[in-house]
Amino acid sequence: MFGKKKREAGPKEVLESDQELAAGADGAPVDIDADEVMRKYDKESNTRIWEGIPKVVVTTLLVAFSVYCMAMTLLSTEQAEARLARFLAFVIVIGFIMYPVRKKGHRVNHIPWYDIVLMLAGFGSFMYFALNCTDILLMGARIEPLQVVLGIVGIVVLVELCRRCVGLPIIIVCGCLVIYAFYWQLTSGNTMDVYASLRKVVQKLFYTTSGVIGTPINVCYTYIVLFVIFGAFLERTGISNFFISFANRIAGWSSGGAAKVAVIASGLCGMVSGSSVGNTVTTGSVTIPMMKKTGYKPEFAGAVEAASSSGGQIMPPIMGAAAFLMAEYMGIPYLEVATKAIIPAILYFAGIFIAVHLEAKKLGLKGVPKDELPKWWELARDCYLVIPLVLLVWLVASGARTMAASAAISIGCAFIIGFINFVLSNWRNREEGEGLAAVLKESASVALFAAVDAFAAGAKSVISVAVACAMAGMIAGCITVTGLASTIINVIVLMAGDMIIVGLVFTMVCCLILGMGVPTTANYCIMASTCAPILMQLGVDPICAHFFVFYFGIAADITPPVALAAYAASAIAKSRPMATAVNATKLGIAKFVVPYIFVFSPTLLLVGDNLSLVVVVLNTLTALIGVFGLQCALTNTLFGYHLSPIIRIAFAVGGLCMMVPGTATDIGGLVVIVGLCALQIGISRRHAPKEADAAALPLDAEDAKAHH
């Protein structure tokens, strides 16, 4: 990806060239196959293997699909139903070419006959709608038997592709709702006409914007495709390596610096990639072995990477492309969404940062010597790599271009920056006697290959997102058509009564269940359609409601039992999967607490009529102190010493009090936390390490000595 003999190594190559980072206790290198981990835990990566000429053909199709999406988004004025139906027809073709029927057992360069049949059937169904869009829309609910059959075939094929590239949870939810929609249609009429009911359901879900071609797929087609491609281009400019070097320079020198580097680098890279599992494996291949070598336990090292990578999707300004989706759903400008996300993101990453620092002090870990860290002048030299990101934010924020045009311009900028990066890198590493012309020629070929790779990677990423968005459209359609949304809302409102916290808890559980194994963007589509209206009915501000469901939908990636990001990290760390997931949940505790805070205190999302800088700063500081108290309780340490059970409980109570809005709770929580900190300072001064008993010694002190 970064050239042949003269290139900058990607994360996996860095690991291979520095095997001591992954050395186990006996010094033997630990073999890490990032591709295998991705195939196991990330359905999006479980694709067919193509080699030779078939690989060239498939890559060409992927590139053509990306270029088609960009061109249609920027230039087409065709009817929306026709554009979206054709888009899904091509998604089905690419999807069945890329995704096998099961994870294992598929042969290289092989696609079975039944996949070809399904692909052609699905393609034909959606393409028929695209070509006959106007006539079918004029028919309304009077569609003919042929249209009914084609609609059923298209939906069934889409569901099968969803099973392959997204997973079962969303299919189960959608299947139950479709059955309910059919039952509701059957029983709501004057006669029990099965065919008439089936025809109405198919017409609503397949041939209108209340189903598969609804708002989610429209947003996917209009915005997400371009920003996914932009993210793929940005990754191939070498920005991931820049982020890792930047994080090393900022935090690598401090106590337990390897974990802090992981927090910063994973948050920055995850913001661009938009995939919790993908970012966990990519950056984790470098950061997890570094953390283990420093002295962190495997379960903790994997948890840090998983929690940080999943947090990348709440990190402004890109937020894994979800910010653009949220702007569409909430009807506010993108820049406003990104701005409102800043304080919650700070609280989340501050919580992880505090936890890894406390853990480092508990283990007695040190940082990397400053003379081994990247030099500031090197970072300044490479800072041009962030130009495409800055350009995108400026274009969208200024309103000078549409979001689609801004993304297209930024993609072009990313290509140019990538070419410049290849030229400079190859020039620094050129062979003796090699001139500028040779360097430019080689850099141009590498840049072209990287562009092809980025287009292909973007197309593959789009498939799973588009399929999940189509399924989310069906879910929203079933809920809207049947009036189930009102029923669910009324039930939860009745159960909650005057206690809004009950409604919030129910909504949180729904988000965690519905978010299991679903890509972030599609995840938010589901949450915005099903759960956000519940909170708004309970009186929650619409912006707070959307952020609430967004946060808990993402939290599913690190929440047992289906914590895919944590399980992927455990495979790299060689740790126990469930223990890694539990640790990731503790590290990411802010993701479970902060949403409740901004529901009761919207100032954290910069929402409210009487906003002032003083109020925002005070609320942010009290929330930060509260996060500190919770992390002390969860990590069971402060100043390198264990906490007694009573002190842990007191820290948790004090932390929660600081996070609950209100002057009285803030003062009470502050008194508790300050008092406990003073108590621990006294304990640490009274007990020198040599004189302390086993219970008071920093945990694993002997292990820490062995590492240093």
XYZ file of C-alpha atoms in Angstrom:
708
model
C 0.000 0.000 0.000
C 2.817 2.412 0.751
C 5.108 1.342 -2.013
C 7.564 -1.452 -2.692
C 11.094 -1.135 -1.440
C 10.873 2.463 -0.262
C 7.788 3.114 1.795
C 6.555 3.952 5.252
C 5.431 0.885 7.115
C 1.803 0.476 8.052
C 0.783 -0.704 11.523
C 1.151 -4.382 10.700
C 4.551 -3.813 9.069
C 5.758 -1.787 12.037
C 4.926 -4.739 14.225
C 6.714 -7.207 11.962
C 9.822 -5.036 11.884
C 9.834 -4.685 15.665
C 8.928 -8.153 16.925
C 10.261 -7.491 20.385
C 7.177 -5.389 21.049
C 5.096 -8.539 20.890
C 7.459 -10.682 22.899
C 5.925 -12.831 25.570
C 7.228 -13.441 29.062
C 9.713 -15.959 27.708
C 10.916 -13.577 25.044
C 9.356 -15.562 22.206
C 7.610 -13.465 19.591
C 3.835 -13.576 19.635
C 2.401 -14.183 16.173
C -0.382 -11.731 15.387
C -2.394 -12.197 12.199
C -4.442 -9.022 11.948
C -6.330 -10.226 8.880
C -7.404 -13.415 10.641
C -8.578 -11.466 13.687
C -10.609 -9.156 11.454
C -12.216 -12.095 9.682
C -13.188 -13.661 12.974
C -14.685 -10.662 14.744
C -15.638 -8.251 11.962
C -18.195 -9.492 9.442
C -17.252 -6.647 7.115
C -13.773 -8.201 6.762
C -14.973 -11.768 6.213
C -14.831 -11.492 2.423
C -13.997 -13.945 -0.348
C -10.364 -14.320 -1.318
C -9.600 -13.344 -4.901
C -6.194 -13.762 -6.507
C -4.655 -13.219 -9.908
C -6.897 -12.080 -12.767
C -10.152 -12.539 -10.767
C -8.730 -10.161 -8.149
C -8.053 -7.574 -10.845
C -11.610 -7.939 -12.157
C -13.174 -7.653 -8.687
C -10.992 -4.663 -7.798
C -12.036 -2.982 -11.035
C -15.702 -3.535 -10.160
C -15.164 -2.080 -6.681
C -13.401 0.988 -8.049
C -16.104 1.459 -10.688
C -18.786 1.225 -7.998
C -17.071 3.914 -5.878
C -16.634 6.210 -8.868
C -20.275 5.633 -9.864
C -21.464 6.532 -6.360
C -19.398 9.717 -6.345
C -20.573 10.763 -9.807
C -24.248 10.087 -9.122
C -24.158 11.847 -5.767
C -22.559 14.954 -7.247
C -24.230 15.128 -10.654
C -27.475 13.155 -10.808
C -30.859 14.892 -10.702
C -32.809 11.692 -11.315
C -35.839 10.742 -9.245
C -34.769 9.626 -5.755
C -36.589 6.265 -5.860
C -34.866 5.308 -9.119
C -31.406 6.351 -7.887
C -31.719 4.512 -4.586
C -33.135 1.346 -6.143
C -30.282 1.246 -8.678
C -27.787 1.900 -5.902
C -29.097 -1.107 -3.947
C -29.053 -3.237 -7.111
C -25.307 -2.589 -7.461
C -24.805 -3.089 -3.709
C -26.302 -6.577 -4.014
C -24.013 -7.475 -6.941
C -20.864 -6.314 -5.133
C -22.092 -7.817 -1.861
C -22.562 -11.348 -3.184
C -19.245 -11.157 -5.026
C -17.462 -10.226 -1.787
C -19.283 -12.085 1.001
C -19.469 -15.904 1.188
C -22.372 -17.846 2.670
C -20.369 -18.686 5.807
C -17.170 -17.607 7.512
C -15.072 -20.663 6.726
C -14.771 -23.191 3.978
C -14.923 -20.936 0.908
C -12.335 -21.569 -1.796
C -10.041 -19.026 -3.422
C -11.422 -17.516 -6.650
C -14.727 -19.339 -6.279
C -18.329 -18.199 -6.129
C -20.984 -20.977 -5.965
C -23.877 -21.155 -8.409
C -26.502 -20.381 -5.791
C -24.776 -17.099 -4.934
C -24.896 -16.145 -8.612
C -28.622 -16.972 -8.687
C -29.291 -14.886 -5.567
C -27.180 -12.027 -6.892
C -29.014 -11.933 -10.233
C -32.425 -12.270 -8.566
C -31.757 -9.393 -6.178
C -30.169 -7.249 -8.878
C -33.116 -7.877 -11.207
C -35.688 -6.996 -8.559
C -34.175 -3.627 -7.651
C -33.211 -2.776 -11.226
C -36.771 -3.517 -12.400
C -38.030 -0.987 -9.851
C -35.408 1.560 -10.920
C -36.336 1.234 -14.621
C -40.096 1.296 -14.023
C -40.117 3.638 -11.064
C -42.662 6.189 -12.296
C -45.265 3.615 -13.399
C -44.964 1.613 -10.182
C -45.305 4.691 -7.983
C -48.471 5.678 -9.863
C -49.955 2.248 -9.126
C -49.726 2.839 -5.378
C -51.137 -0.106 -3.431
C -52.554 -1.617 -6.648
C -49.272 -3.189 -7.716
C -49.547 -6.346 -9.829
C -48.552 -9.909 -8.808
C -45.242 -9.592 -10.711
C -44.287 -6.543 -8.659
C -45.295 -8.340 -5.466
C -43.070 -11.326 -6.306
C -40.137 -9.119 -7.274
C -40.533 -7.101 -4.065
C -40.481 -10.265 -1.948
C -37.448 -11.594 -3.831
C -35.593 -8.300 -3.403
C -36.302 -8.171 0.336
C -35.313 -11.829 0.891
C -32.038 -11.409 -1.028
C -31.274 -8.235 0.928
C -31.893 -10.055 4.208
C -29.518 -12.858 3.196
C -26.802 -10.363 2.285
C -27.384 -8.651 5.628
C -26.859 -11.968 7.409
C -23.516 -12.350 5.682
C -22.046 -8.888 6.128
C -23.812 -7.441 9.196
C -25.162 -10.235 11.387
C -28.313 -11.751 12.869
C -29.417 -9.257 15.570
C -30.738 -6.652 13.125
C -32.388 -9.400 11.026
C -34.197 -10.826 14.040
C -35.534 -7.398 14.985
C -36.536 -6.630 11.409
C -38.116 -10.072 10.890
C -40.276 -9.748 13.975
C -41.443 -6.298 12.900
C -42.252 -7.430 9.336
C -44.338 -10.318 10.696
C -46.106 -7.900 13.002
C -46.702 -5.482 10.103
C -48.282 -8.287 8.056
C -50.422 -9.374 11.023
C -51.492 -5.783 11.666
C -52.394 -5.273 8.005
C -54.308 -8.560 7.953
C -56.343 -7.843 11.059
C -56.922 -4.121 10.489
C -59.003 -4.641 7.328
C -62.610 -5.633 6.991
C -61.745 -9.016 5.477
C -58.936 -11.490 6.191
C -57.460 -11.160 2.678
C -53.954 -12.628 2.880
C -52.875 -11.565 -0.620
C -54.174 -8.018 -0.234
C -52.371 -7.656 3.096
C -49.152 -9.082 1.664
C -49.385 -6.738 -1.325
C -49.752 -3.686 0.914
C -46.812 -4.710 3.107
C -44.567 -5.342 0.088
C -45.640 -2.074 -1.514
C -44.849 -0.105 1.646
C -41.512 -1.766 2.373
C -40.118 -2.157 -1.147
C -41.708 0.458 -3.395
C -41.943 3.523 -1.147
C -39.580 5.684 0.877
C -41.043 4.120 4.045
C -38.982 0.968 3.589
C -35.668 -0.168 2.140
C -35.235 3.083 0.172
C -36.140 5.255 3.140
C -34.211 7.972 4.941
C -31.312 5.759 6.140
C -30.361 4.518 2.665
C -30.866 7.997 1.228
C -28.437 9.444 3.764
C -26.046 6.561 3.086
C -26.160 7.208 -0.649
C -25.967 10.992 -0.346
C -23.360 11.439 2.406
C -21.948 8.310 3.952
C -20.561 6.786 0.738
C -18.398 9.820 0.043
C -17.153 10.132 3.600
C -16.342 6.413 3.793
C -14.269 6.767 0.620
C -12.643 9.887 2.065
C -11.734 7.949 5.211
C -10.165 5.201 3.094
C -8.087 7.783 1.197
C -7.073 9.516 4.405
C -5.845 6.268 5.969
C -3.657 5.633 2.928
C -1.906 8.974 3.131
C -0.048 7.715 6.215
C -2.063 9.754 8.697
C -2.430 6.757 11.056
C 1.336 6.579 11.513
C 1.401 10.336 12.071
C -1.289 10.051 14.758
C 0.649 7.274 16.515
C 3.897 9.293 16.418
C 2.054 12.370 17.644
C 0.538 10.404 20.534
C 3.976 9.018 21.436
C 5.443 12.495 21.560
C 2.594 13.811 23.700
C 2.223 10.998 26.240
C 4.863 8.327 25.644
C 7.249 9.774 28.241
C 4.751 9.666 31.143
C 4.052 6.847 33.565
C 2.646 3.904 31.617
C 2.950 5.987 28.474
C 2.241 3.106 26.090
C -1.403 2.917 27.193
C -1.816 6.682 26.976
C -0.398 6.559 23.476
C -3.009 3.925 22.648
C -5.804 6.125 23.992
C -4.788 9.174 21.943
C -3.827 7.351 18.743
C -6.873 5.066 18.725
C -9.234 7.963 19.325
C -7.743 9.936 16.431
C -7.564 6.971 14.039
C -11.026 5.722 15.028
C -12.460 9.130 14.217
C -11.348 8.587 10.605
C -11.994 4.857 10.186
C -15.451 4.765 11.798
C -15.098 1.084 12.695
C -14.555 -0.050 16.283
C -13.327 -3.517 15.330
C -11.303 -2.378 12.337
C -9.518 0.326 14.302
C -8.936 -2.018 17.240
C -7.120 -4.476 15.003
C -5.230 -1.886 12.953
C -3.814 0.306 15.716
C -3.986 -2.477 18.296
C -1.430 -4.494 16.331
C 1.060 -1.816 17.380
C -0.253 -0.492 20.703
C -1.298 -3.712 22.465
C 2.166 -5.382 22.250
C 3.708 -2.077 23.386
C 1.437 -2.000 26.439
C 2.191 -5.626 27.301
C 5.913 -5.012 27.027
C 5.601 -1.990 29.312
C 3.995 -4.137 32.018
C 0.228 -3.961 31.566
C -1.688 -7.204 31.874
C -3.012 -8.610 28.569
C -6.660 -8.163 29.584
C -6.063 -4.522 30.474
C -4.005 -3.808 27.349
C -6.708 -5.219 25.098
C -9.408 -3.338 27.002
C -7.604 0.004 26.595
C -7.411 -0.451 22.838
C -11.030 -1.597 22.497
C -12.434 1.213 24.636
C -10.344 3.852 22.868
C -11.148 2.587 19.365
C -14.884 2.506 20.041
C -14.576 6.053 21.362
C -13.180 7.249 18.046
C -16.715 7.312 16.675
C -17.751 9.970 19.195
C -14.651 12.061 18.542
C -15.329 15.281 16.600
C -15.099 16.435 13.914
C -15.557 13.316 11.739
C -17.078 10.885 14.279
C -16.815 8.031 11.778
C -19.222 9.859 9.410
C -22.011 9.597 11.986
C -21.974 13.361 12.536
C -23.335 13.907 9.047
C -26.071 11.344 9.641
C -27.003 12.984 12.951
C -27.167 16.382 11.282
C -29.685 14.992 8.782
C -31.869 13.357 11.435
C -31.819 16.285 13.857
C -32.145 18.944 11.177
C -29.193 21.007 12.392
C -25.906 21.941 10.645
C -23.035 19.448 10.734
C -20.738 21.934 12.473
C -23.259 22.258 15.281
C -23.325 18.470 15.770
C -19.528 18.307 15.906
C -19.390 21.212 18.351
C -21.968 19.673 20.683
C -20.013 16.398 20.728
C -16.794 17.959 22.050
C -17.431 17.982 25.828
C -18.884 14.429 26.058
C -15.916 13.158 24.020
C -13.491 14.920 26.371
C -15.192 13.311 29.370
C -15.056 9.860 27.792
C -11.385 9.934 26.840
C -10.440 11.664 30.092
C -12.015 8.723 31.931
C -9.899 6.206 30.009
C -6.791 8.374 30.424
C -7.325 8.588 34.196
C -7.815 4.825 34.427
C -4.616 3.948 32.570
C -2.646 6.453 34.659
C -3.970 4.965 37.915
C -3.186 1.476 36.637
C 0.349 2.551 35.695
C 0.942 3.969 39.175
C -0.451 0.805 40.722
C 1.967 -1.321 38.692
C 4.886 1.072 39.103
C 5.300 1.480 35.340
C 7.452 4.074 33.663
C 7.326 5.778 30.298
C 9.544 5.694 27.233
C 12.832 7.624 27.561
C 12.433 11.018 25.907
C 15.416 10.471 23.637
C 13.585 7.486 22.090
C 10.429 9.437 21.300
C 9.649 11.030 17.920
C 11.180 14.466 17.578
C 9.018 17.577 17.437
C 10.655 18.644 14.195
C 9.656 15.308 12.628
C 6.031 15.876 13.617
C 6.157 19.433 12.322
C 7.621 18.113 9.071
C 4.738 15.647 8.633
C 1.873 17.808 9.889
C 0.793 18.469 6.293
C -0.867 15.023 6.421
C -3.836 16.508 8.305
C -4.543 19.079 5.563
C -7.353 17.006 3.943
C -9.075 16.657 7.315
C -8.772 20.372 8.047
C -9.966 21.202 4.534
C -13.057 19.014 4.902
C -14.032 20.614 8.198
C -13.474 24.108 6.806
C -15.488 23.473 3.634
C -18.438 21.980 5.503
C -18.336 24.550 8.304
C -18.080 27.532 5.968
C -20.988 26.409 3.825
C -18.999 27.259 0.710
C -19.816 23.843 -0.747
C -22.404 21.160 -0.167
C -21.327 18.257 2.046
C -21.048 15.982 -0.987
C -18.914 18.485 -2.887
C -16.799 19.112 0.221
C -16.126 15.387 0.562
C -15.201 15.077 -3.132
C -12.782 18.014 -2.940
C -11.244 16.567 0.229
C -10.783 13.188 -1.483
C -8.843 14.929 -4.242
C -6.782 16.761 -1.636
C -6.069 13.483 0.185
C -4.780 11.966 -3.059
C -2.451 14.921 -3.629
C -1.207 14.853 -0.035
C -0.640 11.100 -0.312
C 1.428 11.622 -3.465
C 3.486 14.330 -1.747
C 4.021 12.018 1.219
C 5.230 9.205 -1.047
C 7.599 11.577 -2.857
C 9.132 12.908 0.352
C 9.391 9.447 1.900
C 10.978 7.938 -1.207
C 13.345 10.901 -1.546
C 14.562 10.471 2.047
C 15.075 6.737 1.470
C 16.329 6.866 -2.122
C 19.165 4.675 -3.244
C 22.517 6.155 -4.097
C 22.504 7.724 -7.518
C 18.725 7.748 -7.842
C 17.450 11.055 -9.193
C 14.301 13.096 -8.754
C 12.714 11.777 -11.955
C 12.951 8.177 -10.749
C 11.545 9.118 -7.355
C 8.628 10.962 -8.945
C 7.872 8.053 -11.268
C 7.873 5.520 -8.458
C 5.833 7.807 -6.191
C 3.246 8.341 -8.917
C 2.787 4.591 -9.368
C 2.506 4.072 -5.620
C 0.001 6.931 -5.296
C -2.101 5.494 -8.123
C -2.069 2.062 -6.509
C -3.025 3.622 -3.171
C -5.927 5.459 -4.834
C -7.201 2.226 -6.401
C -6.835 0.498 -3.037
C -8.726 3.328 -1.319
C -11.600 3.228 -3.824
C -11.830 -0.551 -3.459
C -11.689 -0.422 0.348
C -14.308 2.326 0.380
C -16.638 0.253 -1.799
C -16.281 -2.782 0.471
C -17.036 -0.673 3.541
C -20.061 0.861 1.850
C -21.686 -2.543 1.243
C -22.253 -3.439 4.884
C -23.327 0.097 5.786
C -25.777 0.293 2.872
C -27.321 -3.100 3.650
C -27.701 -2.234 7.325
C -29.233 1.137 6.413
C -31.732 -0.604 4.118
C -32.692 -2.926 6.974
C -32.970 0.070 9.293
C -35.333 1.623 6.771
C -37.544 -1.458 6.913
C -37.527 -1.348 10.707
C -38.540 2.304 10.682
C -41.175 1.586 8.035
C -42.759 -1.239 10.019
C -42.864 0.862 13.165
C -44.347 3.866 11.367
C -46.915 2.058 9.227
C -48.313 -0.036 12.067
C -48.302 2.716 14.663
C -46.095 0.503 16.831
C -43.923 3.487 17.692
C -46.790 5.156 19.509
C -47.655 1.917 21.302
C -44.080 1.366 22.508
C -43.757 4.986 23.555
C -47.037 4.878 25.468
C -46.047 1.664 27.271
C -42.654 2.997 28.344
C -44.104 6.368 29.318
C -46.756 4.573 31.379
C -44.137 2.396 33.079
C -41.830 5.329 33.687
C -44.544 7.572 35.063
C -42.943 10.704 36.451
C -39.552 8.950 36.762
C -37.701 9.768 33.573
C -34.768 7.639 34.759
C -36.866 4.493 34.231
C -37.483 5.424 30.615
C -33.778 6.160 30.152
C -32.798 2.745 31.525
C -35.277 0.953 29.248
C -33.989 2.909 26.279
C -30.380 2.132 27.206
C -31.120 -1.614 27.286
C -32.859 -1.421 23.902
C -29.879 0.425 22.409
C -27.355 -2.084 23.763
C -29.371 -5.009 22.373
C -30.131 -3.477 18.987
C -26.543 -2.238 18.633
C -24.924 -5.660 18.939
C -22.704 -6.268 15.919
C -24.228 -3.487 13.804
C -22.028 -0.866 12.030
C -22.117 2.498 13.784
C -23.886 4.463 11.078
C -26.639 1.878 10.609
C -26.761 1.459 14.369
C -27.596 5.124 14.778
C -30.256 4.906 12.047
C -32.008 2.177 14.038
C -31.697 4.053 17.330
C -32.899 7.337 15.840
C -35.966 5.594 14.382
C -36.906 3.423 17.347
C -35.482 4.761 20.604
C -35.008 8.520 20.229
C -38.773 9.177 19.844
C -39.347 7.393 23.162
C -37.074 9.829 24.990
C -38.557 12.837 23.244
C -42.000 11.699 24.345
C -40.648 11.583 27.911
C -39.717 15.244 27.615
C -36.015 14.886 26.744
C -34.585 17.534 24.433
C -34.388 16.092 20.877
C -30.633 16.712 20.587
C -29.987 15.066 23.949
C -32.211 12.141 22.949
C -30.271 11.530 19.721
C -26.897 11.752 21.454
C -28.153 9.422 24.203
C -29.108 6.646 21.788
C -25.974 7.236 19.702
C -23.683 6.754 22.697
C -25.363 3.583 23.912
C -25.557 2.123 20.414
C -21.762 2.431 20.167
C -21.311 1.129 23.726
C -22.544 -2.264 22.479
C -19.108 -2.777 20.877
C -17.475 -3.120 24.314
C -20.416 -4.419 26.368
C -20.622 -8.171 27.108
C -21.813 -10.575 25.903
C -21.433 -9.302 22.304
C -18.406 -7.026 22.673
C -16.838 -7.453 19.244
C -14.182 -4.750 19.656
C -13.078 -6.212 23.002
C -12.984 -9.749 21.599
C -10.881 -8.609 18.645
C -8.476 -6.887 21.058
C -8.283 -10.041 23.194
C -7.204 -12.045 20.147
C -4.255 -9.691 19.652
C -3.442 -9.450 23.360
C -3.739 -13.243 23.847
C -6.043 -12.551 26.769
C -9.341 -13.927 28.085
C -12.107 -12.447 25.892
C -14.737 -11.936 28.588
C -12.244 -10.477 31.065
C -11.064 -8.086 28.348
C -14.671 -7.052 27.652
C -15.347 -6.455 31.351
C -12.203 -4.332 31.637
C -13.184 -2.377 28.510
C -16.600 -1.694 30.030
C -14.981 -0.375 33.206
C -12.578 1.803 31.233
C -15.420 3.143 29.128
C -17.683 3.762 32.119
C -18.043 7.388 31.017
C -19.898 6.195 27.931
C -22.518 4.700 30.255
C -22.737 7.651 32.654
C -22.196 10.742 30.494
C -25.402 10.229 28.433
C -27.457 10.369 31.631
C -25.619 13.550 32.618
C -26.353 15.452 29.430
C -30.005 14.378 29.558
C -30.358 15.991 33.002
C -27.780 18.705 32.289
C -28.010 19.620 28.576
C -25.337 22.274 28.994
C -22.738 19.554 28.335
C -24.178 19.397 24.804
C -24.329 23.184 24.669
C -28.124 22.993 24.708
C -30.280 25.481 26.590
C -31.521 29.040 26.529
C -29.317 30.387 29.321
C -25.950 29.032 28.274
C -22.880 30.834 29.555
C -19.191 30.040 29.497
C -19.052 29.893 33.310
C -21.886 27.364 33.538
C -20.437 25.154 30.808
C -16.941 25.193 32.342
C -18.225 24.458 35.862
C -20.420 21.590 34.693
C -17.548 20.148 32.682
C -15.130 20.372 35.638
C -17.575 18.747 38.059
C -18.218 15.970 35.540
C -14.450 15.427 35.129
C -13.990 15.158 38.891
C -16.896 12.737 38.968
C -15.263 10.581 36.270
C -12.056 10.617 38.333
C -13.925 9.361 41.402
C -15.594 6.561 39.463
C -12.326 5.421 37.901
C -10.625 5.363 41.312
C -13.390 3.059 42.526
C -13.261 0.824 39.463
C -9.463 0.537 39.225
C -9.181 0.059 43.002
C -6.185 2.317 43.379
C -4.956 5.836 44.056
C -1.333 6.990 44.431
C -0.239 3.425 43.719
C -2.050 1.777 46.641
C -5.106 -0.397 46.996
C -8.342 1.086 48.271
C -10.376 -0.532 51.005
C -13.929 -1.606 50.031
C -15.441 1.257 52.025
C -13.216 3.852 50.348
C -14.036 2.411 46.908
C -17.745 2.729 47.600
C -17.245 6.255 48.906
C -15.315 7.213 45.734
C -18.114 5.813 43.578
C -20.777 7.696 45.531
C -18.750 10.914 45.471
C -18.126 10.555 41.745
C -21.797 10.015 40.973
C -22.751 12.995 43.135
C -20.368 15.187 41.164
C -21.919 14.015 37.909
C -25.515 14.583 39.011
C -26.529 18.188 38.215
C -27.130 20.336 41.271
C -25.152 22.569 43.617
C -25.802 20.444 46.702
C -24.690 17.204 45.045
C -21.615 18.900 43.573
C -20.509 20.266 46.949
C -21.178 16.963 48.701
C -19.338 14.962 46.048
C -16.387 17.372 46.053
C -16.032 17.143 49.831
C -16.071 13.343 49.670
C -13.527 13.062 46.839
C -11.137 15.693 48.241
C -11.339 14.085 51.678
C -10.628 10.627 50.281
C -7.691 11.936 48.252
C -6.232 13.557 51.370
C -6.708 10.288 53.253
C -4.883 8.335 50.534
C -2.037 10.866 50.522
C -1.642 10.284 54.222
C -1.635 6.508 53.744
C 0.977 6.720 50.973
C 3.277 8.857 53.170
C 2.949 6.606 56.197
C 3.689 3.429 54.292
C 7.003 3.416 52.495
C 7.210 0.568 49.950
C 9.868 -1.302 51.924
C 7.890 -1.229 55.157
C 4.409 -1.759 53.781
C 2.624 -5.014 54.180
C 1.513 -7.088 51.193
C -1.928 -5.493 51.079
C -0.519 -1.966 50.897
C 2.174 -2.610 48.257
C 1.468 -1.508 44.709
C -0.135 -4.417 42.895
C 2.324 -6.611 40.996
C 5.283 -4.600 42.230
C 7.615 -7.550 41.683
C 6.367 -7.884 38.123
C 6.971 -4.179 37.585
C 10.553 -4.544 38.889
C 11.116 -7.445 36.520
C 10.084 -5.289 33.591
C 12.394 -2.446 34.626
